[in-house]
PDB file of C-alpha atoms (C1' of nucleotides) in Angstrom:
ATOM      1  CA  UNK J 558       0.000   0.000   0.000  1.00  0.00           C
ATOM      2  CA  UNK J 559       1.164   3.509  -0.831  1.00  0.00           C
ATOM      3  CA  UNK J 560       0.475   4.784   2.678  1.00  0.00           C
ATOM      4  CA  UNK J 561       2.832   2.068   3.967  1.00  0.00           C
ATOM      5  CA  UNK J 562       5.549   3.380   1.656  1.00  0.00           C
ATOM      6  CA  UNK J 563       5.009   6.910   2.959  1.00  0.00           C
ATOM      7  CA  UNK J 564       4.957   5.566   6.512  1.00  0.00           C
ATOM      8  CA  UNK J 565       8.389   4.031   5.937  1.00  0.00           C
ATOM      9  CA  UNK J 566       9.670   7.428   4.746  1.00  0.00           C
ATOM     10  CA  UNK J 567       8.011   9.329   7.601  1.00  0.00           C
ATOM     11  CA  UNK J 568      11.047   9.149   9.879  1.00  0.00           C
ATOM     12  CA  UNK J 569      14.220  11.299   9.569  1.00  0.00           C
ATOM     13  CA  UNK J 570      16.539   8.371  10.344  1.00  0.00           C
ATOM     14  CA  UNK J 571      14.915   6.156   7.701  1.00  0.00           C
ATOM     15  CA  UNK J 572      14.935   8.993   5.182  1.00  0.00           C
ATOM     16  CA  UNK J 573      18.671   9.396   5.813  1.00  0.00           C
ATOM     17  CA  UNK J 574      19.135   5.642   5.363  1.00  0.00           C
ATOM     18  CA  UNK J 575      17.406   5.797   1.979  1.00  0.00           C
ATOM     19  CA  UNK J 576      19.606   8.760   1.049  1.00  0.00           C
ATOM     20  CA  UNK J 577      22.712   6.840   2.077  1.00  0.00           C
ATOM     21  CA  UNK J 578      21.655   3.732   0.143  1.00  0.00           C
ATOM     22  CA  UNK J 579      20.967   5.815  -2.963  1.00  0.00           C
ATOM     23  CA  UNK J 580      24.763   6.350  -3.080  1.00  0.00           C
ATOM     24  CA  UNK J 581      25.457   2.617  -2.819  1.00  0.00           C
ATOM     25  CA  UNK J 582      24.936  -0.476  -0.660  1.00  0.00           C
ATOM     26  CA  UNK J 583      25.849  -0.371   3.020  1.00  0.00           C
ATOM     27  CA  UNK J 584      26.050  -2.656   6.037  1.00  0.00           C
ATOM     28  CA  UNK J 585      23.897  -2.172   9.130  1.00  0.00           C
ATOM     29  CA  UNK J 586      26.917  -0.788  10.955  1.00  0.00           C
ATOM     30  CA  UNK J 587      27.627   1.751   8.211  1.00  0.00           C
ATOM     31  CA  UNK J 588      23.985   2.800   8.246  1.00  0.00           C
ATOM     32  CA  UNK J 589      23.909   3.192  12.028  1.00  0.00           C
ATOM     33  CA  UNK J 590      27.225   5.031  12.361  1.00  0.00           C
ATOM     34  CA  UNK J 591      26.099   8.602  11.428  1.00  0.00           C
ATOM     35  CA  UNK J 592      23.107   8.432  13.783  1.00  0.00           C
ATOM     36  CA  UNK J 593      23.415   8.272  17.575  1.00  0.00           C
ATOM     37  CA  UNK J 594      21.399   5.071  17.650  1.00  0.00           C
ATOM     38  CA  UNK J 595      21.827   1.518  18.995  1.00  0.00           C
ATOM     39  CA  UNK J 596      22.000  -1.557  16.722  1.00  0.00           C
ATOM     40  CA  UNK J 597      18.501  -2.787  17.686  1.00  0.00           C
ATOM     41  CA  UNK J 598      17.009   0.584  16.708  1.00  0.00           C
ATOM     42  CA  UNK J 599      18.639   0.454  13.268  1.00  0.00           C
ATOM     43  CA  UNK J 600      17.489  -3.147  12.809  1.00  0.00           C
ATOM     44  CA  UNK J 601      13.927  -1.951  13.455  1.00  0.00           C
ATOM     45  CA  UNK J 602      14.212   0.983  11.043  1.00  0.00           C
ATOM     46  CA  UNK J 603      15.616  -1.182   8.256  1.00  0.00           C
ATOM     47  CA  UNK J 604      12.924  -3.801   8.910  1.00  0.00           C
ATOM     48  CA  UNK J 605      10.293  -1.116   8.333  1.00  0.00           C
ATOM     49  CA  UNK J 606      11.968  -0.209   5.016  1.00  0.00           C
ATOM     50  CA  UNK J 607      12.216  -3.879   4.014  1.00  0.00           C
ATOM     51  CA  UNK J 608       8.564  -4.546   4.914  1.00  0.00           C
ATOM     52  CA  UNK J 609       7.570  -1.557   2.762  1.00  0.00           C
ATOM     53  CA  UNK J 610       9.580  -3.082  -0.099  1.00  0.00           C
ATOM     54  CA  UNK J 611      11.955  -0.130  -0.343  1.00  0.00           C
ATOM     55  CA  UNK J 612      15.092  -1.970   0.759  1.00  0.00           C
ATOM     56  CA  UNK J 613      16.494  -5.503   0.514  1.00  0.00           C
ATOM     57  CA  UNK J 614      18.815  -7.167   3.007  1.00  0.00           C
ATOM     58  CA  UNK J 615      21.320  -9.993   2.507  1.00  0.00           C
ATOM     59  CA  UNK J 616      23.892 -11.630   4.750  1.00  0.00           C
ATOM     60  CA  UNK J 617      27.529 -11.206   3.632  1.00  0.00           C
ATOM     61  CA  UNK J 618      30.004 -12.868   5.976  1.00  0.00           C
ATOM     62  CA  UNK J 619      29.123 -11.589   9.418  1.00  0.00           C
ATOM     63  CA  UNK J 620      27.662  -8.368   8.104  1.00  0.00           C
ATOM     64  CA  UNK J 621      24.244  -7.637   6.610  1.00  0.00           C
ATOM     65  CA  UNK J 622      24.306  -5.561   3.426  1.00  0.00           C
ATOM     66  CA  UNK J 623      21.320  -3.376   2.482  1.00  0.00           C
ATOM     67  CA  UNK J 624      20.353  -2.184  -1.004  1.00  0.00           C
ATOM     68  CA  UNK J 625      17.701   0.153  -2.335  1.00  0.00           C
ATOM     69  CA  UNK J 626      14.907  -1.400  -4.446  1.00  0.00           C
ATOM     70  CA  UNK J 627      14.226   1.220  -7.173  1.00  0.00           C
ATOM     71  CA  UNK J 628      10.998  -0.470  -8.350  1.00  0.00           C
ATOM     72  CA  UNK J 629       9.326   0.392  -5.053  1.00  0.00           C
ATOM     73  CA  UNK J 630       9.691   4.106  -5.727  1.00  0.00           C
ATOM     74  CA  UNK J 631       7.935   3.980  -9.075  1.00  0.00           C
ATOM     75  CA  UNK J 632       4.626   3.660  -7.217  1.00  0.00           C
ATOM     76  CA  UNK J 633       5.353   7.010  -5.562  1.00  0.00           C
ATOM     77  CA  UNK J 634       6.455   8.546  -8.865  1.00  0.00           C
ATOM     78  CA  UNK J 635       3.214   7.367 -10.477  1.00  0.00           C
ATOM     79  CA  UNK J 636       1.088   8.829  -7.667  1.00  0.00           C
ATOM     80  CA  UNK J 637       2.943  12.164  -7.722  1.00  0.00           C
ATOM     81  CA  UNK J 638       2.582  12.317 -11.499  1.00  0.00           C
ATOM     82  CA  UNK J 639      -1.161  11.679 -11.377  1.00  0.00           C
ATOM     83  CA  UNK J 640      -1.530  14.232  -8.605  1.00  0.00           C
ATOM     84  CA  UNK J 641       0.424  17.030 -10.242  1.00  0.00           C
ATOM     85  CA  UNK J 642      -1.342  16.354 -13.555  1.00  0.00           C
ATOM     86  CA  UNK J 643      -4.323  18.135 -11.998  1.00  0.00           C
ATOM     87  CA  UNK J 644      -2.730  21.494 -11.334  1.00  0.00           C
ATOM     88  CA  UNK J 645      -0.376  21.287 -14.284  1.00  0.00           C
ATOM     89  CA  UNK J 646      -3.544  20.978 -16.373  1.00  0.00           C
ATOM     90  CA  UNK J 647      -4.925  23.986 -14.540  1.00  0.00           C
ATOM     91  CA  UNK J 648      -1.732  25.959 -15.121  1.00  0.00           C
ATOM     92  CA  UNK J 649      -1.701  24.979 -18.812  1.00  0.00           C
ATOM     93  CA  UNK J 650      -5.274  26.154 -19.243  1.00  0.00           C
ATOM     94  CA  UNK J 651      -4.424  29.402 -17.405  1.00  0.00           C
ATOM     95  CA  UNK J 652      -1.468  29.986 -19.717  1.00  0.00           C
ATOM     96  CA  UNK J 653      -3.693  29.432 -22.754  1.00  0.00           C
ATOM     97  CA  UNK J 654      -6.115  32.025 -21.417  1.00  0.00           C
ATOM     98  CA  UNK J 655      -3.287  34.506 -20.839  1.00  0.00           C
ATOM     99  CA  UNK J 656      -1.990  33.940 -24.386  1.00  0.00           C
ATOM    100  CA  UNK J 657      -5.554  34.328 -25.656  1.00  0.00           C
ATOM    101  CA  UNK J 658      -5.456  31.110 -27.715  1.00  0.00           C
ATOM    102  CA  UNK J 659      -7.995  29.088 -25.773  1.00  0.00           C
ATOM    103  CA  UNK J 660      -9.911  26.558 -27.901  1.00  0.00           C
ATOM    104  CA  UNK J 661     -13.281  27.535 -26.497  1.00  0.00           C
ATOM    105  CA  UNK J 662     -13.871  24.324 -24.482  1.00  0.00           C
TER     106      UNK J 662
ATOM    107  CA  UNK H1101      10.686  18.761   7.066  1.00  0.00           C
ATOM    108  CA  UNK H1102      10.331  16.129   4.384  1.00  0.00           C
ATOM    109  CA  UNK H1103       9.690  13.337   6.881  1.00  0.00           C
ATOM    110  CA  UNK H1104       6.753  15.396   8.208  1.00  0.00           C
ATOM    111  CA  UNK H1105       5.318  15.557   4.688  1.00  0.00           C
ATOM    112  CA  UNK H1106       5.646  11.784   4.337  1.00  0.00           C
ATOM    113  CA  UNK H1107       4.151  11.359   7.798  1.00  0.00           C
ATOM    114  CA  UNK H1108       1.098  13.308   6.679  1.00  0.00           C
ATOM    115  CA  UNK H1109       0.736  10.963   3.690  1.00  0.00           C
ATOM    116  CA  UNK H1110       1.327   7.818   5.765  1.00  0.00           C
ATOM    117  CA  UNK H1111      -2.380   7.236   6.464  1.00  0.00           C
ATOM    118  CA  UNK H1112      -4.924   5.802   3.971  1.00  0.00           C
ATOM    119  CA  UNK H1113      -7.645   8.265   5.009  1.00  0.00           C
ATOM    120  CA  UNK H1114      -5.354  11.263   4.558  1.00  0.00           C
ATOM    121  CA  UNK H1115      -4.070   9.916   1.249  1.00  0.00           C
ATOM    122  CA  UNK H1116      -7.688   9.642   0.077  1.00  0.00           C
ATOM    123  CA  UNK H1117      -8.323  13.208   1.251  1.00  0.00           C
ATOM    124  CA  UNK H1118      -5.394  14.442  -0.835  1.00  0.00           C
ATOM    125  CA  UNK H1119      -6.739  12.474  -3.799  1.00  0.00           C
ATOM    126  CA  UNK H1120     -10.179  13.992  -3.326  1.00  0.00           C
ATOM    127  CA  UNK H1121      -8.760  17.516  -3.043  1.00  0.00           C
ATOM    128  CA  UNK H1122      -6.708  17.020  -6.193  1.00  0.00           C
ATOM    129  CA  UNK H1123     -10.068  16.982  -8.030  1.00  0.00           C
ATOM    130  CA  UNK H1124     -11.154  20.244  -6.402  1.00  0.00           C
ATOM    131  CA  UNK H1125     -11.848  21.947  -3.085  1.00  0.00           C
ATOM    132  CA  UNK H1126     -14.128  20.265  -0.549  1.00  0.00           C
ATOM    133  CA  UNK H1127     -15.733  20.940   2.828  1.00  0.00           C
ATOM    134  CA  UNK H1128     -14.933  18.890   5.932  1.00  0.00           C
ATOM    135  CA  UNK H1129     -18.275  17.131   5.565  1.00  0.00           C
ATOM    136  CA  UNK H1130     -17.594  16.196   1.935  1.00  0.00           C
ATOM    137  CA  UNK H1131     -14.167  14.877   2.925  1.00  0.00           C
ATOM    138  CA  UNK H1132     -15.547  12.798   5.800  1.00  0.00           C
ATOM    139  CA  UNK H1133     -18.522  11.350   3.905  1.00  0.00           C
ATOM    140  CA  UNK H1134     -16.762   8.508   1.981  1.00  0.00           C
ATOM    141  CA  UNK H1135     -14.976   7.314   5.141  1.00  0.00           C
ATOM    142  CA  UNK H1136     -16.690   5.699   8.121  1.00  0.00           C
ATOM    143  CA  UNK H1137     -15.273   8.335  10.424  1.00  0.00           C
ATOM    144  CA  UNK H1138     -16.580  10.921  12.907  1.00  0.00           C
ATOM    145  CA  UNK H1139     -16.151  14.694  12.401  1.00  0.00           C
ATOM    146  CA  UNK H1140     -13.495  15.004  15.143  1.00  0.00           C
ATOM    147  CA  UNK H1141     -11.396  12.320  13.440  1.00  0.00           C
ATOM    148  CA  UNK H1142     -11.525  14.163  10.111  1.00  0.00           C
ATOM    149  CA  UNK H1143     -10.654  17.446  11.837  1.00  0.00           C
ATOM    150  CA  UNK H1144      -7.539  15.745  13.215  1.00  0.00           C
ATOM    151  CA  UNK H1145      -6.545  14.275   9.849  1.00  0.00           C
ATOM    152  CA  UNK H1146      -6.946  17.586   8.048  1.00  0.00           C
ATOM    153  CA  UNK H1147      -5.019  19.339  10.826  1.00  0.00           C
ATOM    154  CA  UNK H1148      -2.100  16.959  10.192  1.00  0.00           C
ATOM    155  CA  UNK H1149      -2.232  17.832   6.466  1.00  0.00           C
ATOM    156  CA  UNK H1150      -2.440  21.564   7.234  1.00  0.00           C
ATOM    157  CA  UNK H1151       0.472  21.382   9.704  1.00  0.00           C
ATOM    158  CA  UNK H1152       2.526  19.614   7.023  1.00  0.00           C
ATOM    159  CA  UNK H1153       1.679  22.477   4.641  1.00  0.00           C
ATOM    160  CA  UNK H1154      -0.096  20.215   2.152  1.00  0.00           C
ATOM    161  CA  UNK H1155      -3.584  21.634   2.641  1.00  0.00           C
ATOM    162  CA  UNK H1156      -5.108  25.012   3.478  1.00  0.00           C
ATOM    163  CA  UNK H1157      -8.382  25.575   5.309  1.00  0.00           C
ATOM    164  CA  UNK H1158     -10.759  28.552   5.203  1.00  0.00           C
ATOM    165  CA  UNK H1159     -14.156  29.228   6.736  1.00  0.00           C
ATOM    166  CA  UNK H1160     -16.977  29.743   4.190  1.00  0.00           C
ATOM    167  CA  UNK H1161     -20.304  30.382   5.879  1.00  0.00           C
ATOM    168  CA  UNK H1162     -20.753  27.601   8.356  1.00  0.00           C
ATOM    169  CA  UNK H1163     -18.594  25.195   6.404  1.00  0.00           C
ATOM    170  CA  UNK H1164     -14.805  24.892   6.270  1.00  0.00           C
ATOM    171  CA  UNK H1165     -13.398  24.510   2.755  1.00  0.00           C
ATOM    172  CA  UNK H1166     -10.090  22.715   2.182  1.00  0.00           C
ATOM    173  CA  UNK H1167      -7.698  23.150  -0.760  1.00  0.00           C
ATOM    174  CA  UNK H1168      -4.519  21.433  -1.835  1.00  0.00           C
ATOM    175  CA  UNK H1169      -1.299  23.501  -1.707  1.00  0.00           C
ATOM    176  CA  UNK H1170       0.652  22.351  -4.800  1.00  0.00           C
ATOM    177  CA  UNK H1171       3.882  24.066  -3.700  1.00  0.00           C
ATOM    178  CA  UNK H1172       4.204  21.626  -0.796  1.00  0.00           C
ATOM    179  CA  UNK H1173       4.523  18.680  -3.166  1.00  0.00           C
ATOM    180  CA  UNK H1174       7.451  20.152  -5.080  1.00  0.00           C
ATOM    181  CA  UNK H1175       9.686  19.255  -2.139  1.00  0.00           C
ATOM    182  CA  UNK H1176       8.707  15.600  -2.639  1.00  0.00           C
ATOM    183  CA  UNK H1177       9.150  15.870  -6.415  1.00  0.00           C
ATOM    184  CA  UNK H1178      12.630  17.324  -5.885  1.00  0.00           C
ATOM    185  CA  UNK H1179      13.604  14.523  -3.475  1.00  0.00           C
ATOM    186  CA  UNK H1180      12.266  11.783  -5.759  1.00  0.00           C
ATOM    187  CA  UNK H1181      14.069  13.341  -8.717  1.00  0.00           C
ATOM    188  CA  UNK H1182      17.399  13.478  -6.868  1.00  0.00           C
ATOM    189  CA  UNK H1183      16.903   9.901  -5.674  1.00  0.00           C
ATOM    190  CA  UNK H1184      16.021   8.377  -9.025  1.00  0.00           C
ATOM    191  CA  UNK H1185      18.852  10.306 -10.668  1.00  0.00           C
ATOM    192  CA  UNK H1186      21.181   7.736  -9.091  1.00  0.00           C
ATOM    193  CA  UNK H1187      19.780   4.598 -10.667  1.00  0.00           C
ATOM    194  CA  UNK H1188      18.715   6.334 -13.869  1.00  0.00           C
ATOM    195  CA  UNK H1189      22.392   7.225 -14.217  1.00  0.00           C
ATOM    196  CA  UNK H1190      23.238   3.591 -13.552  1.00  0.00           C
ATOM    197  CA  UNK H1191      20.716   2.387 -16.126  1.00  0.00           C
ATOM    198  CA  UNK H1192      21.999   4.911 -18.677  1.00  0.00           C
ATOM    199  CA  UNK H1193      25.567   3.709 -18.181  1.00  0.00           C
ATOM    200  CA  UNK H1194      24.385   0.092 -18.462  1.00  0.00           C
ATOM    201  CA  UNK H1195      22.611   0.856 -21.724  1.00  0.00           C
ATOM    202  CA  UNK H1196      25.747   2.500 -23.072  1.00  0.00           C
ATOM    203  CA  UNK H1197      27.715  -0.632 -22.201  1.00  0.00           C
ATOM    204  CA  UNK H1198      25.133  -2.836 -23.916  1.00  0.00           C
ATOM    205  CA  UNK H1199      25.277  -0.663 -27.038  1.00  0.00           C
ATOM    206  CA  UNK H1200      29.068  -0.787 -26.816  1.00  0.00           C
ATOM    207  CA  UNK H1201      29.508   3.007 -27.039  1.00  0.00           C
ATOM    208  CA  UNK H1202      30.806   3.669 -23.551  1.00  0.00           C
ATOM    209  CA  UNK H1203      33.229   6.596 -23.307  1.00  0.00           C
ATOM    210  CA  UNK H1204      35.829   4.706 -21.336  1.00  0.00           C
ATOM    211  CA  UNK H1205      35.296   6.536 -18.004  1.00  0.00           C
TER     212      UNK H1205
ATOM    213  C1'  DA E 783      37.788 -24.604  20.822  1.00  0.00           C
ATOM    214  C1'  DG E 784      37.308 -20.008  22.274  1.00  0.00           C
ATOM    215  C1'  DA E 785      37.285 -14.937  21.861  1.00  0.00           C
ATOM    216  C1'  DA E 786      35.780 -11.090  19.287  1.00  0.00           C
ATOM    217  C1'  DC E 787      32.665  -9.075  16.048  1.00  0.00           C
ATOM    218  C1'  DA E 788      28.156  -7.945  13.571  1.00  0.00           C
ATOM    219  C1'  DG E 789      23.478  -8.200  13.993  1.00  0.00           C
ATOM    220  C1'  DT E 790      19.002  -9.820  15.737  1.00  0.00           C
ATOM    221  C1'  DT E 791      15.502 -11.029  19.098  1.00  0.00           C
ATOM    222  C1'  DC E 792      13.404 -10.146  23.386  1.00  0.00           C
ATOM    223  C1'  DA E 793      11.092  -7.826  27.030  1.00  0.00           C
ATOM    224  C1'  DC E 794      10.175  -3.359  28.385  1.00  0.00           C
ATOM    225  C1'  DC E 795       9.208   1.791  28.527  1.00  0.00           C
ATOM    226  C1'  DA E 796       7.525   6.576  27.167  1.00  0.00           C
ATOM    227  C1'  DT E 797       5.339   8.995  23.600  1.00  0.00           C
ATOM    228  C1'  DT E 798       2.546   9.505  19.598  1.00  0.00           C
ATOM    229  C1'  DT E 799      -1.388   8.234  16.807  1.00  0.00           C
ATOM    230  C1'  DG E 800      -6.068   7.318  15.371  1.00  0.00           C
ATOM    231  C1'  DG E 801     -10.160   6.816  17.123  1.00  0.00           C
ATOM    232  C1'  DT E 802     -14.303   7.930  20.220  1.00  0.00           C
ATOM    233  C1'  DG E 803     -18.471  10.633  22.648  1.00  0.00           C
ATOM    234  C1'  DA E 804     -19.774  14.897  24.868  1.00  0.00           C
ATOM    235  C1'  DA E 805     -19.709  19.631  25.095  1.00  0.00           C
ATOM    236  C1'  DG E 806     -18.596  24.121  22.962  1.00  0.00           C
ATOM    237  C1'  DT E 807     -18.481  27.750  18.973  1.00  0.00           C
ATOM    238  C1'  DA E 808     -19.885  30.001  14.774  1.00  0.00           C
ATOM    239  C1'  DT E 809     -23.296  30.649  11.109  1.00  0.00           C
ATOM    240  C1'  DT E 810     -27.677  30.217   8.830  1.00  0.00           C
ATOM    241  C1'  DG E 811     -32.736  30.164   8.501  1.00  0.00           C
ATOM    242  C1'  DC E 812     -37.299  30.545  10.550  1.00  0.00           C
TER     243       DC E 812
ATOM    244  C1'  DG W 841     -34.316  34.841  19.648  1.00  0.00           C
ATOM    245  C1'  DC W 842     -34.050  30.042  18.852  1.00  0.00           C
ATOM    246  C1'  DA W 843     -33.315  25.736  16.543  1.00  0.00           C
ATOM    247  C1'  DA W 844     -30.588  23.433  13.329  1.00  0.00           C
ATOM    248  C1'  DT W 845     -26.203  22.898  10.875  1.00  0.00           C
ATOM    249  C1'  DA W 846     -21.203  22.379  10.468  1.00  0.00           C
ATOM    250  C1'  DC W 847     -17.315  21.971  12.704  1.00  0.00           C
ATOM    251  C1'  DT W 848     -13.871  22.172  16.616  1.00  0.00           C
ATOM    252  C1'  DT W 849     -12.171  21.404  21.238  1.00  0.00           C
ATOM    253  C1'  DC W 850     -11.823  18.448  25.068  1.00  0.00           C
ATOM    254  C1'  DA W 851     -10.900  14.532  27.774  1.00  0.00           C
ATOM    255  C1'  DC W 852     -10.121   9.885  27.192  1.00  0.00           C
ATOM    256  C1'  DC W 853      -8.714   5.148  25.356  1.00  0.00           C
ATOM    257  C1'  DA W 854      -6.255   1.317  22.775  1.00  0.00           C
ATOM    258  C1'  DA W 855      -2.764   0.369  19.701  1.00  0.00           C
ATOM    259  C1'  DA W 856       1.413   1.534  17.268  1.00  0.00           C
ATOM    260  C1'  DT W 857       6.114   3.721  17.287  1.00  0.00           C
ATOM    261  C1'  DG W 858      10.857   4.661  18.478  1.00  0.00           C
ATOM    262  C1'  DG W 859      13.864   3.928  21.733  1.00  0.00           C
ATOM    263  C1'  DT W 860      16.580   1.097  25.324  1.00  0.00           C
ATOM    264  C1'  DG W 861      19.698  -2.832  27.657  1.00  0.00           C
ATOM    265  C1'  DA W 862      20.362  -7.809  27.999  1.00  0.00           C
ATOM    266  C1'  DA W 863      20.720 -12.053  25.989  1.00  0.00           C
ATOM    267  C1'  DC W 864      21.110 -14.849  21.757  1.00  0.00           C
ATOM    268  C1'  DT W 865      22.788 -16.312  16.837  1.00  0.00           C
ATOM    269  C1'  DG W 866      26.013 -16.585  13.232  1.00  0.00           C
ATOM    270  C1'  DT W 867      30.765 -15.722  11.408  1.00  0.00           C
ATOM    271  C1'  DT W 868      35.587 -14.925  11.474  1.00  0.00           C
ATOM    272  C1'  DC W 869      40.131 -15.131  13.431  1.00  0.00           C
ATOM    273  C1'  DT W 870      43.718 -17.227  16.217  1.00  0.00           C
TER     274       DT W 870
END
DNA sequence: AGAACAGTTCACCATTTGGTGAAGTATTGC
DNA sequence: GCAATACTTCACCAAATGGTGAACTGTTCT
C-alpha cells in the first residue's frame, strides 16, 4: 500500500538511510554510524523499510548488506505524477487564457 | 521537514483526502462522507495535512473549505528526482555498455 | 575450541497516533 | 431569539512507534 511506503519514509533516520543507500549499498553498521542510535534501533528501522519493499537485506560474511529497491519508488512517482497532472492541467489552461489562444472548451 | 510531509501521507484516510482535493476543493463534511469516520477524526486528519503544509483551510459560511497547496509537493518531487537520478544514471551507463559506445570513463 | 565481532531477538518503557463521545463555537434560517 | 447545521475542542482510550539494555545467533580469526 502507498500509505505504507510513505509511513516508511516518515522518519528522519529512515529517510537518511534511503539517502545513504541511494549512493550505494551499506552494512547495518555503516547505516547506524552517522546516527546516535543503537543496533537494535537500526534493525527496526531497516525492517520497516524492508517490509515496505523499499530496501532488501542480505547476509555477507558476518555483516548484513542493504540495497535500495528502485521499483518500489515507481509507485510514488506514479502517484505524484497523477496528482500534479491536476494542477499542471490547470496551469496549462491558465497559460492558454493569458496567451488568448484558448480553444473555447 | 520532508519526513513530516511523508508522515502526513502515511495514512490511507489522509491519502484519500489528498486524492479527493486534487479533483477540487471540498468541505470537511464532503471529505468525511466517503470514510466511516466521525467529524473530530476528520478534523484531526486535516489538521495533520495543514500542519505539514499540504492543505489550506478557510471558513466559508458555516462550512470549512479545504484546498490542496501544490507548492508543498514540489519538495517531494525534488527529493524523488534526486533519488532516481542515481539509478537512472546507472541504467543509462548500463545501456551505453550494452550498445558498446561507452566513453571509457 | 574459544574470543571477538556484527546483527538480531526479546522484554520493556515513554510517547505519539487514530479513534471515540460529549460539550462548545460560529453561522444560517425561521 | 431560537433551533438546526457544520465543525472544533476536550478529555479519554487502545494500539502503534521509536527507543533502550540484555541475551542470543552466526561468522571470522587465532
